[in-house]
Short mmCIF file of C-alpha atoms in Angstrom, two decimals:
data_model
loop_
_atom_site.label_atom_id
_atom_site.label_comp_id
_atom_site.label_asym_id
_atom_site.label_seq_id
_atom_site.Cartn_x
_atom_site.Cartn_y
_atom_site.Cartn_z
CA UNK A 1 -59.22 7.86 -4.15
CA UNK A 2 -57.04 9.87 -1.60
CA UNK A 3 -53.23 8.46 -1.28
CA UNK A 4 -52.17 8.66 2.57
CA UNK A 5 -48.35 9.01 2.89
CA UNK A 6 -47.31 7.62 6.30
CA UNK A 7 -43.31 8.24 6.32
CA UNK A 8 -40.73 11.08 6.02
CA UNK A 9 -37.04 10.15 5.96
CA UNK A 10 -35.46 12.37 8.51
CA UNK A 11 -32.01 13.28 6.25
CA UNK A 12 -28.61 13.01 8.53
CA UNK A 13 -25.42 15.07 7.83
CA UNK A 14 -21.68 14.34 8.67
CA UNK A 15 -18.91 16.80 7.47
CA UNK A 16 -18.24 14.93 4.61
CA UNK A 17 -19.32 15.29 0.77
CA UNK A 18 -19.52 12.86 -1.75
CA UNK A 19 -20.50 14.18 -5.35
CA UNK A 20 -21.42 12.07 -8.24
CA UNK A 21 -18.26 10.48 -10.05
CA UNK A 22 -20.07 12.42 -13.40
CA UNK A 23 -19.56 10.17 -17.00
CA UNK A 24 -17.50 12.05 -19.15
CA UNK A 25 -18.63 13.56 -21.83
CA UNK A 26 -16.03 15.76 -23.50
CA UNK A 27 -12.91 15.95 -21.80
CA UNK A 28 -10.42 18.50 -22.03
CA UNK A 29 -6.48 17.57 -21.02
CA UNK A 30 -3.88 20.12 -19.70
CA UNK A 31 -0.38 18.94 -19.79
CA UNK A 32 2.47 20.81 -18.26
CA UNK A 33 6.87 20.29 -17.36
CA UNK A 34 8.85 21.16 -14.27
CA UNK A 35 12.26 20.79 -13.79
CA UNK A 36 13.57 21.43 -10.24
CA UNK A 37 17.20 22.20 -9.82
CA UNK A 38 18.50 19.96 -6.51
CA UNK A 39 20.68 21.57 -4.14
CA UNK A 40 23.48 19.92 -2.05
CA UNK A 41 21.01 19.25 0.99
CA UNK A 42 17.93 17.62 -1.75
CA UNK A 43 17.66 14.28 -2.58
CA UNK A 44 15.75 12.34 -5.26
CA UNK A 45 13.02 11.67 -2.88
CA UNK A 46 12.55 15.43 -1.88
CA UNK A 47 13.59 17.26 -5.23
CA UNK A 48 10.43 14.84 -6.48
CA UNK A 49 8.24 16.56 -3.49
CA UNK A 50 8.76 19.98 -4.88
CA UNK A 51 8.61 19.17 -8.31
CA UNK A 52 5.09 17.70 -8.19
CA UNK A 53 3.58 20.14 -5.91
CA UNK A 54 4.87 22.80 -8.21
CA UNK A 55 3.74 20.89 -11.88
CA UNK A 56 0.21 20.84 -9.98
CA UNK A 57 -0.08 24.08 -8.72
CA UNK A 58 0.60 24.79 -12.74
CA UNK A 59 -1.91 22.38 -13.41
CA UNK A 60 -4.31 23.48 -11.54
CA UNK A 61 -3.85 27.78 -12.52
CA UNK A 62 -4.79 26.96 -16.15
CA UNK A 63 -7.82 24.43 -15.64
CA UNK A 64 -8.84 27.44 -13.63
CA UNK A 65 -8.43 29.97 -16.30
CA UNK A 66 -10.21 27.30 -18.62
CA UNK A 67 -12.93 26.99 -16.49
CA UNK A 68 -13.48 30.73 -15.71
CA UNK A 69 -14.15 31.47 -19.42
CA UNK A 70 -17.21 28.93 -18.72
CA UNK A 71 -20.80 30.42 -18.61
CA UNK A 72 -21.78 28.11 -16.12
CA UNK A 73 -18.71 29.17 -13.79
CA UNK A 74 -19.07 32.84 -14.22
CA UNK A 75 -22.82 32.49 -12.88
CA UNK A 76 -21.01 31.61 -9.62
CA UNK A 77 -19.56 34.60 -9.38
CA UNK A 78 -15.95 32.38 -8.29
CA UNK A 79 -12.51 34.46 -8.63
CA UNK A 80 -10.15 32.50 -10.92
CA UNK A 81 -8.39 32.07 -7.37
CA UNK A 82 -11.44 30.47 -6.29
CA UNK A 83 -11.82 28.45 -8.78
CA UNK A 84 -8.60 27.16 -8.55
CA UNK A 85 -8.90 26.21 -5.51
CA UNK A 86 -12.09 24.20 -5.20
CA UNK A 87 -10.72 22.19 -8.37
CA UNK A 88 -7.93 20.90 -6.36
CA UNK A 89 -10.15 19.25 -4.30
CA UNK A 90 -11.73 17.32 -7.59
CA UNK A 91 -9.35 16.76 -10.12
CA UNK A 92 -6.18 14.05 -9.66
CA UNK A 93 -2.89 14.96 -11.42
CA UNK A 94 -1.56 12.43 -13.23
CA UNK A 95 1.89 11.63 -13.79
CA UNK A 96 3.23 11.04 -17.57
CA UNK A 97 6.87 10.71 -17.32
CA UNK A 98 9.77 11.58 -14.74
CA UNK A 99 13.25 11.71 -15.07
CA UNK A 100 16.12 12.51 -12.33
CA UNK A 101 20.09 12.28 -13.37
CA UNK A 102 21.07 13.54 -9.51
CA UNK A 103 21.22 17.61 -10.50
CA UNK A 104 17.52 17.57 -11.72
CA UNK A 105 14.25 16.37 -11.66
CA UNK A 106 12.52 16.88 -14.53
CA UNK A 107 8.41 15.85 -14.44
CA UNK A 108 5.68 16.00 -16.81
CA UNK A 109 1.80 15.89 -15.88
CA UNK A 110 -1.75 16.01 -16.84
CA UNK A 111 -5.34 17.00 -16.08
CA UNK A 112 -7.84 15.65 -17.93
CA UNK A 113 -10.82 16.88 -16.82
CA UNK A 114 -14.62 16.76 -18.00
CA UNK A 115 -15.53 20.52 -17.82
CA UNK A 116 -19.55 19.26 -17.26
CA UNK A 117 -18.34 16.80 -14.16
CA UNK A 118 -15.96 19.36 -12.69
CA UNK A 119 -18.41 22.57 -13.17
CA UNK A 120 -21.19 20.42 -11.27
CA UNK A 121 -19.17 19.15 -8.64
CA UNK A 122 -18.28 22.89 -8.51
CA UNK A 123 -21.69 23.87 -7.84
CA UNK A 124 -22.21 21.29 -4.94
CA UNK A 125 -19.15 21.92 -3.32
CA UNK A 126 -19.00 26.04 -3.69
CA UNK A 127 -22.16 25.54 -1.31
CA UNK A 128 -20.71 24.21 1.43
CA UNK A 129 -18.79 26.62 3.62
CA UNK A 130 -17.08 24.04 5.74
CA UNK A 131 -15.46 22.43 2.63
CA UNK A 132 -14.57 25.30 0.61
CA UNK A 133 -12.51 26.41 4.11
CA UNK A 134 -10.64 23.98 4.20
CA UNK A 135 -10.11 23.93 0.77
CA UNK A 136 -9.06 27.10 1.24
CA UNK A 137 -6.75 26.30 4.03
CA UNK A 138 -4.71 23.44 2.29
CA UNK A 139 -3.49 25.41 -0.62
CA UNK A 140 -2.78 28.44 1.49
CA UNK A 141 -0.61 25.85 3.46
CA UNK A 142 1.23 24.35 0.00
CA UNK A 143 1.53 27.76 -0.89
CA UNK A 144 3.16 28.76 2.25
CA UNK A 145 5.41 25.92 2.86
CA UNK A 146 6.40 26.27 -1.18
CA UNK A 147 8.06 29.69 -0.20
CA UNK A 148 9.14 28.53 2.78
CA UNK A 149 11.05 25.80 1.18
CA UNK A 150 12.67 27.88 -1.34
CA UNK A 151 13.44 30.52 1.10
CA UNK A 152 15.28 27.82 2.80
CA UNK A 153 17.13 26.57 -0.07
CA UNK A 154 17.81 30.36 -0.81
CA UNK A 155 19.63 30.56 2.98
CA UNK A 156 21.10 27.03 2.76
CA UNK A 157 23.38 28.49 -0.05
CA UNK A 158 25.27 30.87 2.07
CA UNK A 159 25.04 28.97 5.45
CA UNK A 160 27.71 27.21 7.06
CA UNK A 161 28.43 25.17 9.72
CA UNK A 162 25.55 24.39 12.93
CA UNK A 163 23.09 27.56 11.15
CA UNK A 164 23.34 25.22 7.67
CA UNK A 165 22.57 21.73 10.04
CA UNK A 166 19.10 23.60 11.70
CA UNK A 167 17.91 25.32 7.97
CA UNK A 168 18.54 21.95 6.29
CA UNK A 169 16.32 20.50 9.54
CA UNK A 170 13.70 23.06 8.50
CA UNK A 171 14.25 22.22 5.11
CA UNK A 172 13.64 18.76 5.49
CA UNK A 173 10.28 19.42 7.36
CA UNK A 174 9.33 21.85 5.22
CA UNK A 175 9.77 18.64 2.27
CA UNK A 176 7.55 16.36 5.12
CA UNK A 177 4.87 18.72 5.19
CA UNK A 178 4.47 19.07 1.23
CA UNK A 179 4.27 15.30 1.01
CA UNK A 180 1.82 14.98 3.78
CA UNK A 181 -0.15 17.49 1.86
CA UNK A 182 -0.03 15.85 -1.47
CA UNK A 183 -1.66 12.60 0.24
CA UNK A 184 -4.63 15.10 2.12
CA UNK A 185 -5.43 16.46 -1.23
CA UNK A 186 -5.02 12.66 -2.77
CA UNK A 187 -7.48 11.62 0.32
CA UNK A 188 -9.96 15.02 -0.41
CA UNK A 189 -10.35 14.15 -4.13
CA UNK A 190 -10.95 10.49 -3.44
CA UNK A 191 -13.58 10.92 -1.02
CA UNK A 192 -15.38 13.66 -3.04
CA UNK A 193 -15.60 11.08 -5.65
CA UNK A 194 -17.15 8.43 -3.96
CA UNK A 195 -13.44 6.26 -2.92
CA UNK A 196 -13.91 5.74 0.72
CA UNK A 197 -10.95 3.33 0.78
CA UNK A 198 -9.00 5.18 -1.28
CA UNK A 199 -9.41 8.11 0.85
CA UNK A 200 -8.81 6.35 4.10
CA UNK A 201 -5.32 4.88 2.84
CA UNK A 202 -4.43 8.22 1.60
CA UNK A 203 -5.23 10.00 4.50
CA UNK A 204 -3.51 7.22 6.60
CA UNK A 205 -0.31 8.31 4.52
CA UNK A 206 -0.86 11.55 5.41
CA UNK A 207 -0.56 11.02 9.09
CA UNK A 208 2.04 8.83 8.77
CA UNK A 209 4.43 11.47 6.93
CA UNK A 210 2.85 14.02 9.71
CA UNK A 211 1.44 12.62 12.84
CA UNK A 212 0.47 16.23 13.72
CA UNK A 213 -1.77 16.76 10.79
CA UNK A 214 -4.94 17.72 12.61
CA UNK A 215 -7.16 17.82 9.53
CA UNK A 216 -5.90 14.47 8.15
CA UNK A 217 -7.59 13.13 11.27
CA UNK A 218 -10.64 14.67 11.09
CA UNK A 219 -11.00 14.03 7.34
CA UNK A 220 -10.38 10.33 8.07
CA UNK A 221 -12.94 9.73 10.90
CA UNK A 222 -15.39 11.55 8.48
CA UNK A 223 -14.63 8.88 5.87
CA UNK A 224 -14.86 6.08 8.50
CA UNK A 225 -18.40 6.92 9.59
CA UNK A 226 -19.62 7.30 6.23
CA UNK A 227 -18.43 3.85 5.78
CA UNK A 228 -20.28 2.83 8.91
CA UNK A 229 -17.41 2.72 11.64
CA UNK A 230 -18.66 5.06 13.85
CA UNK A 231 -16.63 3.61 16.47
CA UNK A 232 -13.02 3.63 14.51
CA UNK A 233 -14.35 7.63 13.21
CA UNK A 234 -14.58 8.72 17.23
CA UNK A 235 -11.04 7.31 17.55
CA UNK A 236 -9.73 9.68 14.85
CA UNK A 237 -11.66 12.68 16.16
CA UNK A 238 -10.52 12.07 19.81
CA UNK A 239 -7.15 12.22 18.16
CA UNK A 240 -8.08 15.61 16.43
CA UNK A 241 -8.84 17.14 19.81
CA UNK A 242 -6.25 15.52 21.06
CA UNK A 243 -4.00 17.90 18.98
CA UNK A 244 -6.10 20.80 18.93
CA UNK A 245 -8.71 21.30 21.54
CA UNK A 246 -10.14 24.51 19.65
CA UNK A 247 -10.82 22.34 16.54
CA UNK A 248 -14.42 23.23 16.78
CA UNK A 249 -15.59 20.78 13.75
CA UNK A 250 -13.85 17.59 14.97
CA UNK A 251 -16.33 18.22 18.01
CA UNK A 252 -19.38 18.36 15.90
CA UNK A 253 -18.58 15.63 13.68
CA UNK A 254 -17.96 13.31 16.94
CA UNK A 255 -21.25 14.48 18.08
CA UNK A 256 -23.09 12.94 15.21
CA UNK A 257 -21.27 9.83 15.17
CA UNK A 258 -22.32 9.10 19.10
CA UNK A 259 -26.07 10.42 18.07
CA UNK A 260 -25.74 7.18 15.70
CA UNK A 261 -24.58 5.28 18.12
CA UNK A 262 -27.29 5.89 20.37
CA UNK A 263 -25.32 8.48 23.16
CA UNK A 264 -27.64 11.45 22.49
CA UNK A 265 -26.04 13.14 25.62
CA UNK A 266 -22.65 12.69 24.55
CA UNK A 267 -23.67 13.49 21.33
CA UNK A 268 -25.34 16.86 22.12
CA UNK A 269 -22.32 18.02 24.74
CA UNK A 270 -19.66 17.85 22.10
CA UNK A 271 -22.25 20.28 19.56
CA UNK A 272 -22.61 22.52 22.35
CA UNK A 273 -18.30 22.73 22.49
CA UNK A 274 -18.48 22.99 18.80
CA UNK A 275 -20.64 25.89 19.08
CA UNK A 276 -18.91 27.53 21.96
CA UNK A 277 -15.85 27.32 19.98
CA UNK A 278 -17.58 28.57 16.60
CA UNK A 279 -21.17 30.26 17.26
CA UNK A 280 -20.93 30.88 13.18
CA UNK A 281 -20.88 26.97 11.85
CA UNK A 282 -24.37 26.26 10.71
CA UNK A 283 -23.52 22.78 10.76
CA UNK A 284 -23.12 22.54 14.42
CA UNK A 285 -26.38 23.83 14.96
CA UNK A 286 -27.59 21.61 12.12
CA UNK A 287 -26.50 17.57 14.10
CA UNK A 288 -27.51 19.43 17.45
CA UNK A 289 -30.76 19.36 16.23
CA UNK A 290 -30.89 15.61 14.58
CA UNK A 291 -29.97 14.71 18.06
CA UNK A 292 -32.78 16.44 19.56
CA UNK A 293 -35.42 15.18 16.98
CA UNK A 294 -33.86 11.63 18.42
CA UNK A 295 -34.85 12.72 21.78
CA UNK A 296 -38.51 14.01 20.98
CA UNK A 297 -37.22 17.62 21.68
CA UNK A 298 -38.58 18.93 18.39
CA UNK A 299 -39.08 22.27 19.51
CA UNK A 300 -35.29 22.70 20.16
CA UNK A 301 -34.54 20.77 16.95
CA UNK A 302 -37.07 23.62 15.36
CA UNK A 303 -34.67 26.37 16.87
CA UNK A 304 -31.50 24.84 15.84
CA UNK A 305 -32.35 24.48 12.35
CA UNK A 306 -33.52 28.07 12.35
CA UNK A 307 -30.54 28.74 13.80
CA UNK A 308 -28.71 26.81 10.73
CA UNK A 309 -30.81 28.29 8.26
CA UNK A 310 -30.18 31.83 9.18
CA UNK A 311 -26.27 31.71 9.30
CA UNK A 312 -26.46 29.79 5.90
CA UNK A 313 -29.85 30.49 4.24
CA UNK A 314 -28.75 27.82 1.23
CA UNK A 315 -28.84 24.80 3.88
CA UNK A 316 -31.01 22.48 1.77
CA UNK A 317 -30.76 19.68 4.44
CA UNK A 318 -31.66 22.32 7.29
CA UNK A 319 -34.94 22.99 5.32
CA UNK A 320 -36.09 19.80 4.61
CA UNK A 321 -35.53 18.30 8.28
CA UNK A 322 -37.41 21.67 9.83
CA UNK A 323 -40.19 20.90 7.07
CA UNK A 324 -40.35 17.32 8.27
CA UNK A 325 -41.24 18.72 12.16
CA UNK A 326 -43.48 21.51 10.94
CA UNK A 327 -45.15 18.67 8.98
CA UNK A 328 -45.19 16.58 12.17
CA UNK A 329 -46.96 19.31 13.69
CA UNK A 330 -49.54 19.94 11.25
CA UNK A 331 -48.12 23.40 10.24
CA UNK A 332 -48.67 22.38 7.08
CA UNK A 333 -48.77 26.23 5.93
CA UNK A 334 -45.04 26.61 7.23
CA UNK A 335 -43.95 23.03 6.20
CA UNK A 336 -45.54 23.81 2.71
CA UNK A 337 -43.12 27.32 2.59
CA UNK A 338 -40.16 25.64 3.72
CA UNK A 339 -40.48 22.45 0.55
CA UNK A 340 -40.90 25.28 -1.34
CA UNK A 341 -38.28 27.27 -0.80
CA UNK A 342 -35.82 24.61 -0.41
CA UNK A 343 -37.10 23.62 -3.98
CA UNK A 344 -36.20 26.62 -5.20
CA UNK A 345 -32.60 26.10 -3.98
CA UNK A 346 -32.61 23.15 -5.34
CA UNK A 347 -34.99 21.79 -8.00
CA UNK A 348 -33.63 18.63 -7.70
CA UNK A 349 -33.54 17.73 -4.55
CA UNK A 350 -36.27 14.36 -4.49
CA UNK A 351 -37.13 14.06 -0.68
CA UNK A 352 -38.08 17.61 -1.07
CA UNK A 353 -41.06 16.46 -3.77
CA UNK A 354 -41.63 13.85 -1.50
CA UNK A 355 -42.07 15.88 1.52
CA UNK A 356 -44.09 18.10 -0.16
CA UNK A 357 -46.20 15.49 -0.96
CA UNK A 358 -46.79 14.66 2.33
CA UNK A 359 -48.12 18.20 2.79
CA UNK A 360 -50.42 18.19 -0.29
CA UNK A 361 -51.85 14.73 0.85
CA UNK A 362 -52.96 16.14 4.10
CA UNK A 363 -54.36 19.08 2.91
CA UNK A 364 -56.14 17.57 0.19
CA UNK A 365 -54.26 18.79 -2.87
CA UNK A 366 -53.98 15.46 -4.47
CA UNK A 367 -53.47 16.95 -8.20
CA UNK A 368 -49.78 18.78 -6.89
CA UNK A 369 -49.59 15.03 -4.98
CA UNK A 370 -49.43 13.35 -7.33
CA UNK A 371 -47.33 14.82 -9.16
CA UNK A 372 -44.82 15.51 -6.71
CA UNK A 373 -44.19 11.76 -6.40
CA UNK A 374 -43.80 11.55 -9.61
CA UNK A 375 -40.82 13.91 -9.86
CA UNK A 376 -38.80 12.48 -6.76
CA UNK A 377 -39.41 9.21 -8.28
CA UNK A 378 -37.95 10.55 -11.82
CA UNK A 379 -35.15 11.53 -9.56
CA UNK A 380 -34.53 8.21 -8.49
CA UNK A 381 -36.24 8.24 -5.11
CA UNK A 382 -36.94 4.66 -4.52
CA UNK A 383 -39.82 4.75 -2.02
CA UNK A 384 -41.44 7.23 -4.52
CA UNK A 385 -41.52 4.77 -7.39
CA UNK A 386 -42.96 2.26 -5.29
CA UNK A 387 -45.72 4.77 -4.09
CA UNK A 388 -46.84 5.73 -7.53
CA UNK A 389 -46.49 2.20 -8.22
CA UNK A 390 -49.18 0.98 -5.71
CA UNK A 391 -51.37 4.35 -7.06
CA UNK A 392 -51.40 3.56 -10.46
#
């Protein structure tokens, strides 16, 4: 008897990724000491700020020369640089003892990290280009404001007078800005791992140390709508724009959270801005065209997802939804290509199976049907188990 499959679940995207919290299975632990020196213009409070940014950035250089030895890591084809940065964005640094006697702080830390868990949540996050930008971005900013600072305390040696009262001012910021980014990362690694709260108090610090930090905003009001508040998420990404009215992602990202509200043309004017202000950002192209499958418009939702697909040709989610409206249009020949491919990408991707078994239903190919729904509902597609419930 022929199975008719009635419903495709159109899949939505924000610019934020959660990856699996993975079980460990055998974890490996890097430990490592710093001992910063205080000058007269450091207290305990920002000799502590230099000291941890620096134990972690040692931290973090030899999980990455652990992890580069890996087979699994060197199919990526990541620099050790790379690598090292993309971990910071997974792992938390843990602190095992800290000492300060008023010259020097003295701190000891750890990483113990599942090389399975981390490798995977590699993989996932390697693939998206917004992420591993700003990724990118934050450690070339601790990196920078770690030499400005000790260029600073370098100067503040020799300086005397008002030139020693504005260094120690830039010194001072210089401490600011390292905190604020220790609570970004502290907010990035939460939310990758699944802690929406934990990321939205971190994040919360963030601004609070730096009320300019652009990307602390936009990183929140991601969290928020994945949590729901679409309403609280605009707030944060007004703010964004507020501070940087080229900040090209915090227009997309407020463009999907009014499509969810329901304020398509509010929705589809800010990812217009977002792609005036960066033609290359797939994922721009990518919620303009959710909003116009909300709107019927499912020829321009076609082109925009062609449009995402060609500047990243890995965009699993861009497949799928342009499979859905090929589907919708009886192209099954296309729709059937694009499952495919996407599949190929990604063999574990369940709506993917289930899509596709859309396609073989209407054409008639109820062996691959069959056993399509099987495999999404072995990957823990609910509606799948329920359908090959009913058919057996």
């Amino acid at each position: 008897m022929k199975l008719t499959l009635t419903r495709i679940t159109l899949v939505s995207f924000l610019l934020v990724l959660f990856i699996p919290d993975f079980t460990l299975a055998e974890t490996k632990t890097f430990i490592k000491e710093y001992t910063f020196h205080a000058g007269d213009e450091d207290s305990k409070n920002s000799s502590r700020t230099v000291a941890l940014r620096e134990v972690k950035r040692l931290l973090l250089e030899e999980l990455g020369t652990y992890l580069e030895s890996e087979t699994e890591v060197q199919d990526f084809q990541l620099t050790k640089d790379q690598i090292t940065t993309l971990t910071a964005g997974i792992v938390k640094t843990k602190l095992v003892e800290e000492t300060w006697d008023g010259r020097t702080y003295w701190i000891k830390a750890k990483i113990a990290a599942d090389s399975e868990g981390v490798i995977k949540s590699i993989d996932s996050l390697r693939k998206n280009r917004v992420k591993t930008k700003e990724l990118a971005e934050v450690r070339k900013r601790s990196d920078s404001l770690l030499k400005e600072n000790e260029r600073l305390r370098q100067e503040l040696t020799m300086l005397k007078g008002k030139k020693k009262q504005k260094n120690t001012m830039a010194y001072n910021k210089t401490i600011r800005d390292l905190n604020a980014v220790e609570w970004f990362e502290r907010g990035y690694a939460a939310g990758i791992s699944g802690n929406a709260n934990d990321a939205v108090d971190a994040y919360s610090k963030a601004i609070e140390v730096n009320p300019q930090y652009v990307e602390a905003y936009n990183n929140r009001g991601n969290i928020y709508a994945s949590l729901g508040n679409h309403n609280q998420a605009i707030k944060d990404f007004n703010k964004t724009i507020e501070l940087d009215p080229q900040y090209a992602y915090a227009y997309s990202n407020r463009g999907a959270a009014y499509k969810i509200l329901g304020d398509f043309k509010q929705a589809i004017d800010d990812h217009n801005k977002a792609i005036e202000l960066n033609p290359q950002n797939a994922t721009s192209y990518y919620n303009r065209g959710l909003t116009y499958v909300s709107l019927g418009n499912y020829d321009q939702a076609i082109n925009d997802f062609d449009k995402a697909i060609e500047l990243n040709p890995q965009y699993e989610d861009g497949y799928n939804n342009r499979a859905y409206l090929l589907y919708e249009r009886k192209d099954y020949k296309r729709a059937l290509n694009d499952y495919n491919l996407l599949l190929s990408i990604n063999p574990n991707y369940a709506r993917a199976y289930m899509g596709r078994a859309f396609v073989c239903s209407a054409t008639g190919n109820l062996n691959q049907m069959v056993a399509d729904i099987k495999m999404a509902c072995d990957l823990g597609l609910v509606e799948a188990c329920k359908i090959d419930k009913i058919r057996r």
